[in-house]
Amino acid sequence: MDGVWETAVLSELETVPIGGKNYKKATYSHEVPDISKRNLLLVRLGGNGIAYTGDVYVANIRFDNTALAMTDIDLEMLAASYGDGLAGVSVSSFDGMDVLYIQTKFANVNGNWQEVTTRIDVSDLNIADYERVSFDLYFEEKEIPDISVATAFDTKYDFEGNMKAVQSLFDSYNKLVAEGSDIGSYQEDIRSLLNELYTNAPLYTKDTELANVLVNGFSTKLEATESIFNYDKNILSLKAENNIGNKNLTSETSDVRTKIEALTNTQKMTMSTLIYVVFFVGAVLVVILTLFVITSVQRSIKKFKGTLTQFQKERLW
């Protein structure tokens, strides 16, 4: 939403000497548009076919009597400032004040419009609660063209993105509950994001009826979420007990298996030993029997030879 444009005619402005240089001082002060909360204040400088390369300092940015603390500005957001006439932007010190320091590079290119748009995070304020926005500008006295100055207000709370984030958190949370796993900080993360949505719902619309619908909707969702969390406590408790039981059963099963394996190994060793003993005894008996047979045969042969010799002697006589 654009604010009011006004023209700073540098040649007609008061000259202020600061730090050995001359500056043209202008003050911007206009009503805040009738809008809901916005997160960005845009300070804009521009013009058609202007040539200006001086430094510009923006000081005393205020909403009514509430001053912006320049040292608390989100520098990452400020770094996203843009425009054909922008050479650089930062937070600096000027004449004892914390200020927005803008380096410019306006060049007259065929009379075309060129602009500087600085992005200042004001999400900590609800600008809908204020009537006027104001600030002082100090233009380095270098070239002295007519420069247009304005504000704009942009960026609402990302309801769609954060609702998707809540759903994503719920999906991961439900999976952990189903598994009986540790849910970590998921409940608190979901609760925190829903409360954030609930708080911001009425701030970003001027429609009272819509604001009430949103507040009631998020309130109902928060209550339902707490009911789910309480119900899940019982599920997680039962699953935890079940997991402990499964763990104990697994441990006992492992112990029984170990004992069975040990007993089996003992029985195997006993059977092996018995087989070896039987085999050894059998082998010894075979050897003994063989020796007995051989000895018996040798005795019979010897006896037969003796009988044969006696028989031969008797025939000779």
CSV table of C-alpha atoms in Angstrom, one decimal:
chain,number,residue,atom,x,y,z
A,1,MET,CA,0.0,0.0,0.0
A,2,ASP,CA,1.5,3.3,-1.1
A,3,GLY,CA,1.7,6.3,1.2
A,4,VAL,CA,1.8,9.9,0.2
A,5,TRP,CA,4.3,11.2,-2.4
A,6,GLU,CA,5.8,14.6,-1.9
A,7,THR,CA,8.6,16.5,-3.7
A,8,ALA,CA,11.7,17.7,-2.0
A,9,VAL,CA,12.9,20.7,-4.1
A,10,LEU,CA,16.6,20.6,-3.0
A,11,SER,CA,17.3,24.1,-4.3
A,12,GLU,CA,14.7,25.6,-2.0
A,13,LEU,CA,15.5,23.6,1.2
A,14,GLU,CA,17.4,24.8,4.2
A,15,THR,CA,21.1,24.1,4.1
A,16,VAL,CA,22.6,22.5,7.2
A,17,PRO,CA,26.4,22.2,7.7
A,18,ILE,CA,27.3,18.9,9.4
A,19,GLY,CA,30.8,17.3,9.7
A,20,GLY,CA,32.4,19.7,7.2
A,21,LYS,CA,29.7,19.1,4.5
A,22,ASN,CA,26.5,20.9,3.6
A,23,TYR,CA,23.2,19.1,3.5
A,24,LYS,CA,19.7,19.9,2.4
A,25,LYS,CA,17.2,19.0,5.2
A,26,ALA,CA,13.6,17.9,4.5
A,27,THR,CA,11.0,16.5,6.8
A,28,TYR,CA,8.4,13.9,5.6
A,29,SER,CA,5.2,13.7,7.7
A,30,HIS,CA,2.0,12.2,6.5
A,31,GLU,CA,-0.9,10.0,7.6
A,32,VAL,CA,-0.6,6.3,7.7
A,33,PRO,CA,-3.0,4.8,5.1
A,34,ASP,CA,-6.1,3.1,6.5
A,35,ILE,CA,-4.8,-0.4,6.3
A,36,SER,CA,-4.3,-3.4,8.6
A,37,LYS,CA,-0.9,-4.5,10.0
A,38,ARG,CA,2.0,-4.6,7.6
A,39,ASN,CA,5.5,-5.9,8.3
A,40,LEU,CA,7.6,-3.6,6.1
A,41,LEU,CA,8.0,0.2,5.9
A,42,LEU,CA,9.4,1.2,2.5
A,43,VAL,CA,11.2,4.6,2.4
A,44,ARG,CA,11.2,5.6,-1.3
A,45,LEU,CA,13.2,8.2,-3.2
A,46,GLY,CA,12.7,8.7,-7.0
A,47,GLY,CA,12.2,10.9,-10.0
A,48,ASN,CA,12.1,11.2,-13.7
A,49,GLY,CA,15.4,12.0,-15.4
A,50,ILE,CA,17.1,13.2,-12.3
A,51,ALA,CA,20.9,13.2,-11.8
A,52,TYR,CA,22.0,12.8,-8.2
A,53,THR,CA,24.8,10.8,-6.6
A,54,GLY,CA,24.9,12.4,-3.1
A,55,ASP,CA,24.5,10.6,0.2
A,56,VAL,CA,21.2,10.7,1.9
A,57,TYR,CA,20.6,10.2,5.7
A,58,VAL,CA,17.2,9.3,7.0
A,59,ALA,CA,16.8,10.0,10.7
A,60,ASN,CA,14.1,10.1,13.4
A,61,ILE,CA,11.7,7.6,11.8
A,62,ARG,CA,8.6,7.7,13.9
A,63,PHE,CA,5.0,6.4,14.0
A,64,ASP,CA,3.3,9.2,16.0
A,65,ASN,CA,5.6,9.5,19.0
A,66,THR,CA,7.1,6.0,18.7
A,67,ALA,CA,10.6,6.1,17.3
A,68,LEU,CA,12.1,3.2,15.4
A,69,ALA,CA,15.3,2.0,17.1
A,70,MET,CA,17.7,2.1,14.1
A,71,THR,CA,20.2,-0.2,15.8
A,72,ASP,CA,17.6,-2.9,16.0
A,73,ILE,CA,16.7,-2.9,12.3
A,74,ASP,CA,16.8,-6.3,10.6
A,75,LEU,CA,19.9,-5.9,8.4
A,76,GLU,CA,19.1,-8.9,6.3
A,77,MET,CA,15.8,-7.3,5.3
A,78,LEU,CA,17.5,-3.9,4.8
A,79,ALA,CA,20.0,-5.6,2.5
A,80,ALA,CA,17.1,-6.6,0.2
A,81,SER,CA,16.5,-2.9,-0.6
A,82,TYR,CA,16.5,-2.2,-4.3
A,83,GLY,CA,16.2,0.3,-7.1
A,84,ASP,CA,18.1,1.7,-10.1
A,85,GLY,CA,19.2,4.7,-8.1
A,86,LEU,CA,20.5,2.7,-5.2
A,87,ALA,CA,24.3,2.3,-4.7
A,88,GLY,CA,24.2,1.0,-1.1
A,89,VAL,CA,22.3,1.2,2.2
A,90,SER,CA,23.2,0.6,5.8
A,91,VAL,CA,22.6,1.7,9.4
A,92,SER,CA,25.2,4.4,10.4
A,93,SER,CA,25.8,7.3,12.7
A,94,PHE,CA,25.3,10.9,11.6
A,95,ASP,CA,25.5,14.1,13.7
A,96,GLY,CA,25.1,12.0,16.9
A,97,MET,CA,22.1,10.1,15.6
A,98,ASP,CA,21.6,6.5,14.5
A,99,VAL,CA,20.4,6.8,10.9
A,100,LEU,CA,19.6,5.0,7.7
A,101,TYR,CA,22.5,5.8,5.3
A,102,ILE,CA,21.6,5.7,1.6
A,103,GLN,CA,24.2,5.9,-1.2
A,104,THR,CA,22.6,7.0,-4.5
A,105,LYS,CA,23.5,6.7,-8.2
A,106,PHE,CA,20.6,8.5,-10.0
A,107,ALA,CA,21.5,9.1,-13.6
A,108,ASN,CA,19.4,10.9,-16.2
A,109,VAL,CA,18.8,8.0,-18.6
A,110,ASN,CA,16.4,9.3,-21.3
A,111,GLY,CA,14.3,11.0,-18.7
A,112,ASN,CA,13.2,7.7,-17.3
A,113,TRP,CA,11.9,7.1,-13.8
A,114,GLN,CA,14.5,5.8,-11.3
A,115,GLU,CA,14.0,4.9,-7.7
A,116,VAL,CA,15.5,3.9,-4.4
A,117,THR,CA,13.3,1.6,-2.2
A,118,THR,CA,14.6,0.7,1.3
A,119,ARG,CA,13.0,-2.1,3.2
A,120,ILE,CA,12.6,-1.6,7.0
A,121,ASP,CA,11.2,-4.4,9.2
A,122,VAL,CA,8.4,-3.0,11.4
A,123,SER,CA,6.8,-6.3,12.3
A,124,ASP,CA,7.1,-5.5,16.0
A,125,LEU,CA,4.7,-2.6,15.5
A,126,ASN,CA,1.1,-2.7,14.5
A,127,ILE,CA,1.1,0.3,12.2
A,128,ALA,CA,-2.7,0.2,12.1
A,129,ASP,CA,-2.6,1.6,15.6
A,130,TYR,CA,-0.8,4.8,14.4
A,131,GLU,CA,-2.0,7.9,12.6
A,132,ARG,CA,1.2,9.4,11.2
A,133,VAL,CA,4.6,8.4,9.9
A,134,SER,CA,7.5,10.9,9.8
A,135,PHE,CA,11.2,11.2,9.4
A,136,ASP,CA,13.9,13.7,8.5
A,137,LEU,CA,16.1,13.5,5.4
A,138,TYR,CA,19.5,15.0,4.9
A,139,PHE,CA,20.5,15.2,1.2
A,140,GLU,CA,24.2,15.8,0.6
A,141,GLU,CA,24.5,19.2,-1.2
A,142,LYS,CA,26.0,17.9,-4.4
A,143,GLU,CA,23.6,18.0,-7.3
A,144,ILE,CA,20.3,19.8,-6.4
A,145,PRO,CA,17.5,18.2,-8.4
A,146,ASP,CA,13.8,17.8,-7.3
A,147,ILE,CA,13.5,14.4,-5.6
A,148,SER,CA,10.2,12.7,-4.9
A,149,VAL,CA,9.9,11.1,-1.4
A,150,ALA,CA,7.2,8.6,-0.3
A,151,THR,CA,6.5,5.7,2.0
A,152,ALA,CA,4.8,2.4,1.3
A,153,PHE,CA,3.7,-0.5,3.5
A,154,ASP,CA,4.1,-4.1,2.4
A,155,THR,CA,4.0,-7.7,3.5
A,156,LYS,CA,1.5,-9.4,5.6
A,157,TYR,CA,1.9,-12.4,8.0
A,158,ASP,CA,2.3,-15.6,6.0
A,159,PHE,CA,-0.8,-17.4,7.1
A,160,GLU,CA,-0.7,-19.9,4.2
A,161,GLY,CA,2.9,-20.8,4.7
A,162,ASN,CA,2.6,-21.2,8.4
A,163,MET,CA,-0.6,-23.3,8.1
A,164,LYS,CA,1.3,-25.6,5.8
A,165,ALA,CA,4.1,-25.7,8.4
A,166,VAL,CA,1.6,-26.7,11.1
A,167,GLN,CA,0.3,-29.5,8.9
A,168,SER,CA,3.9,-30.7,8.2
A,169,LEU,CA,4.7,-30.7,11.9
A,170,PHE,CA,1.5,-32.7,12.6
A,171,ASP,CA,2.3,-35.2,9.9
A,172,SER,CA,5.8,-35.9,11.4
A,173,TYR,CA,4.3,-35.9,15.0
A,174,ASN,CA,1.6,-38.4,14.1
A,175,LYS,CA,4.1,-40.7,12.5
A,176,LEU,CA,6.2,-40.7,15.8
A,177,VAL,CA,3.1,-41.3,17.9
A,178,ALA,CA,2.1,-44.3,15.7
A,179,GLU,CA,5.6,-45.7,16.1
A,180,GLY,CA,5.7,-45.0,19.8
A,181,SER,CA,8.9,-43.0,19.3
A,182,ASP,CA,10.1,-40.0,21.2
A,183,ILE,CA,8.1,-37.0,20.0
A,184,GLY,CA,10.8,-34.4,21.0
A,185,SER,CA,9.5,-30.8,21.0
A,186,TYR,CA,6.8,-31.4,18.3
A,187,GLN,CA,3.9,-30.7,20.6
A,188,GLU,CA,5.4,-27.4,21.8
A,189,ASP,CA,6.4,-26.4,18.2
A,190,ILE,CA,2.8,-27.0,17.0
A,191,ARG,CA,1.2,-25.2,20.0
A,192,SER,CA,3.6,-22.2,19.5
A,193,LEU,CA,2.9,-21.9,15.8
A,194,LEU,CA,-0.9,-22.2,16.3
A,195,ASN,CA,-0.8,-19.5,19.0
A,196,GLU,CA,1.2,-17.3,16.7
A,197,LEU,CA,-1.5,-17.8,14.0
A,198,TYR,CA,-4.2,-17.1,16.6
A,199,THR,CA,-2.5,-13.9,17.7
A,200,ASN,CA,-1.9,-12.5,14.2
A,201,ALA,CA,-5.3,-13.5,12.7
A,202,PRO,CA,-7.2,-10.3,13.7
A,203,LEU,CA,-4.2,-7.9,13.0
A,204,TYR,CA,-4.0,-8.3,9.2
A,205,THR,CA,-7.6,-7.5,8.3
A,206,LYS,CA,-9.8,-4.4,8.8
A,207,ASP,CA,-12.9,-6.6,8.5
A,208,THR,CA,-14.1,-7.2,12.0
A,209,GLU,CA,-16.4,-10.0,11.0
A,210,LEU,CA,-13.6,-11.8,9.2
A,211,ALA,CA,-11.2,-11.2,12.2
A,212,ASN,CA,-13.8,-12.9,14.5
A,213,VAL,CA,-14.2,-15.8,12.2
A,214,LEU,CA,-10.4,-16.3,12.1
A,215,VAL,CA,-10.0,-15.9,15.8
A,216,ASN,CA,-12.8,-18.4,16.6
A,217,GLY,CA,-11.4,-20.8,14.0
A,218,PHE,CA,-7.9,-20.8,15.4
A,219,SER,CA,-9.3,-21.0,19.0
A,220,THR,CA,-11.2,-24.1,18.1
A,221,LYS,CA,-8.1,-25.6,16.4
A,222,LEU,CA,-6.0,-25.0,19.5
A,223,GLU,CA,-8.6,-26.7,21.7
A,224,ALA,CA,-8.8,-29.7,19.4
A,225,THR,CA,-5.0,-29.9,19.3
A,226,GLU,CA,-4.8,-29.9,23.1
A,227,SER,CA,-7.4,-32.7,23.2
A,228,ILE,CA,-5.3,-34.7,20.7
A,229,PHE,CA,-2.2,-34.2,22.7
A,230,ASN,CA,-3.9,-35.4,25.9
A,231,TYR,CA,-5.3,-38.4,24.1
A,232,ASP,CA,-1.8,-39.1,22.6
A,233,LYS,CA,-0.3,-39.1,26.1
A,234,ASN,CA,-2.2,-42.3,26.9
A,235,ILE,CA,-1.3,-43.9,23.5
A,236,LEU,CA,2.4,-43.0,24.0
A,237,SER,CA,2.3,-44.3,27.6
A,238,LEU,CA,0.8,-47.7,26.4
A,239,LYS,CA,3.3,-47.9,23.6
A,240,ALA,CA,6.1,-47.1,26.0
A,241,GLU,CA,4.9,-50.0,28.3
A,242,ASN,CA,4.6,-52.2,25.2
A,243,ASN,CA,8.1,-51.3,24.0
A,244,ILE,CA,9.4,-52.2,27.5
A,245,GLY,CA,7.6,-55.5,27.4
A,246,ASN,CA,8.9,-56.3,24.0
A,247,LYS,CA,12.4,-55.4,25.1
A,248,ASN,CA,12.1,-57.6,28.1
A,249,LEU,CA,10.6,-60.4,26.0
A,250,THR,CA,13.4,-60.0,23.5
A,251,SER,CA,16.0,-60.2,26.3
A,252,GLU,CA,14.4,-63.3,27.8
A,253,THR,CA,14.1,-65.0,24.4
A,254,SER,CA,17.7,-64.2,23.8
A,255,ASP,CA,18.7,-65.7,27.2
A,256,VAL,CA,16.7,-68.9,26.5
A,257,ARG,CA,18.2,-69.2,23.0
A,258,THR,CA,21.7,-68.7,24.5
A,259,LYS,CA,21.0,-71.5,27.1
A,260,ILE,CA,19.5,-73.8,24.4
A,261,GLU,CA,22.6,-73.2,22.2
A,262,ALA,CA,24.9,-73.9,25.2
A,263,LEU,CA,23.0,-77.1,26.1
A,264,THR,CA,23.0,-78.2,22.4
A,265,ASN,CA,26.7,-77.6,22.2
A,266,THR,CA,27.2,-79.6,25.4
A,267,GLN,CA,25.2,-82.5,24.1
A,268,LYS,CA,27.1,-82.3,20.8
A,269,MET,CA,30.3,-82.5,22.7
A,270,THR,CA,29.1,-85.4,24.9
A,271,MET,CA,27.9,-87.4,21.8
A,272,SER,CA,31.1,-86.7,20.0
A,273,THR,CA,33.1,-87.9,23.0
A,274,LEU,CA,30.9,-91.0,23.3
A,275,ILE,CA,31.3,-91.8,19.7
A,276,TYR,CA,35.1,-91.4,19.9
A,277,VAL,CA,35.2,-93.6,23.0
A,278,VAL,CA,33.0,-96.3,21.3
A,279,PHE,CA,35.1,-96.1,18.2
A,280,PHE,CA,38.3,-96.4,20.2
A,281,VAL,CA,37.1,-99.3,22.3
A,282,GLY,CA,35.8,-101.0,19.2
A,283,ALA,CA,39.2,-100.6,17.5
A,284,VAL,CA,41.0,-102.0,20.6
A,285,LEU,CA,38.6,-105.0,20.7
A,286,VAL,CA,39.2,-105.6,17.0
A,287,VAL,CA,42.9,-105.5,17.5
A,288,ILE,CA,42.7,-107.8,20.5
A,289,LEU,CA,40.4,-110.2,18.6
A,290,THR,CA,42.7,-110.2,15.7
A,291,LEU,CA,45.7,-111.0,17.8
A,292,PHE,CA,43.7,-113.7,19.5
A,293,VAL,CA,42.8,-115.2,16.2
A,294,ILE,CA,46.3,-115.0,14.9
A,295,THR,CA,47.7,-116.5,18.1
A,296,SER,CA,45.1,-119.3,17.9
A,297,VAL,CA,45.9,-120.0,14.3
A,298,GLN,CA,49.6,-120.1,15.0
A,299,ARG,CA,49.1,-122.5,17.9
A,300,SER,CA,46.9,-124.8,15.7
A,301,ILE,CA,49.5,-124.7,13.0
A,302,LYS,CA,52.3,-125.5,15.4
A,303,LYS,CA,50.2,-128.3,17.0
A,304,PHE,CA,49.4,-129.7,13.5
A,305,LYS,CA,53.0,-129.6,12.6
A,306,GLY,CA,53.9,-131.5,15.8
A,307,THR,CA,51.3,-134.1,15.1
A,308,LEU,CA,52.5,-134.5,11.5
A,309,THR,CA,56.1,-134.9,12.6
A,310,GLN,CA,55.1,-137.6,15.2
A,311,PHE,CA,53.1,-139.4,12.6
A,312,GLN,CA,56.0,-139.5,10.2
A,313,LYS,CA,58.3,-140.8,12.9
A,314,GLU,CA,55.9,-143.6,13.8
A,315,ARG,CA,55.8,-144.8,10.1
A,316,LEU,CA,59.5,-144.8,9.9
A,317,TRP,CA,59.7,-147.3,12.7
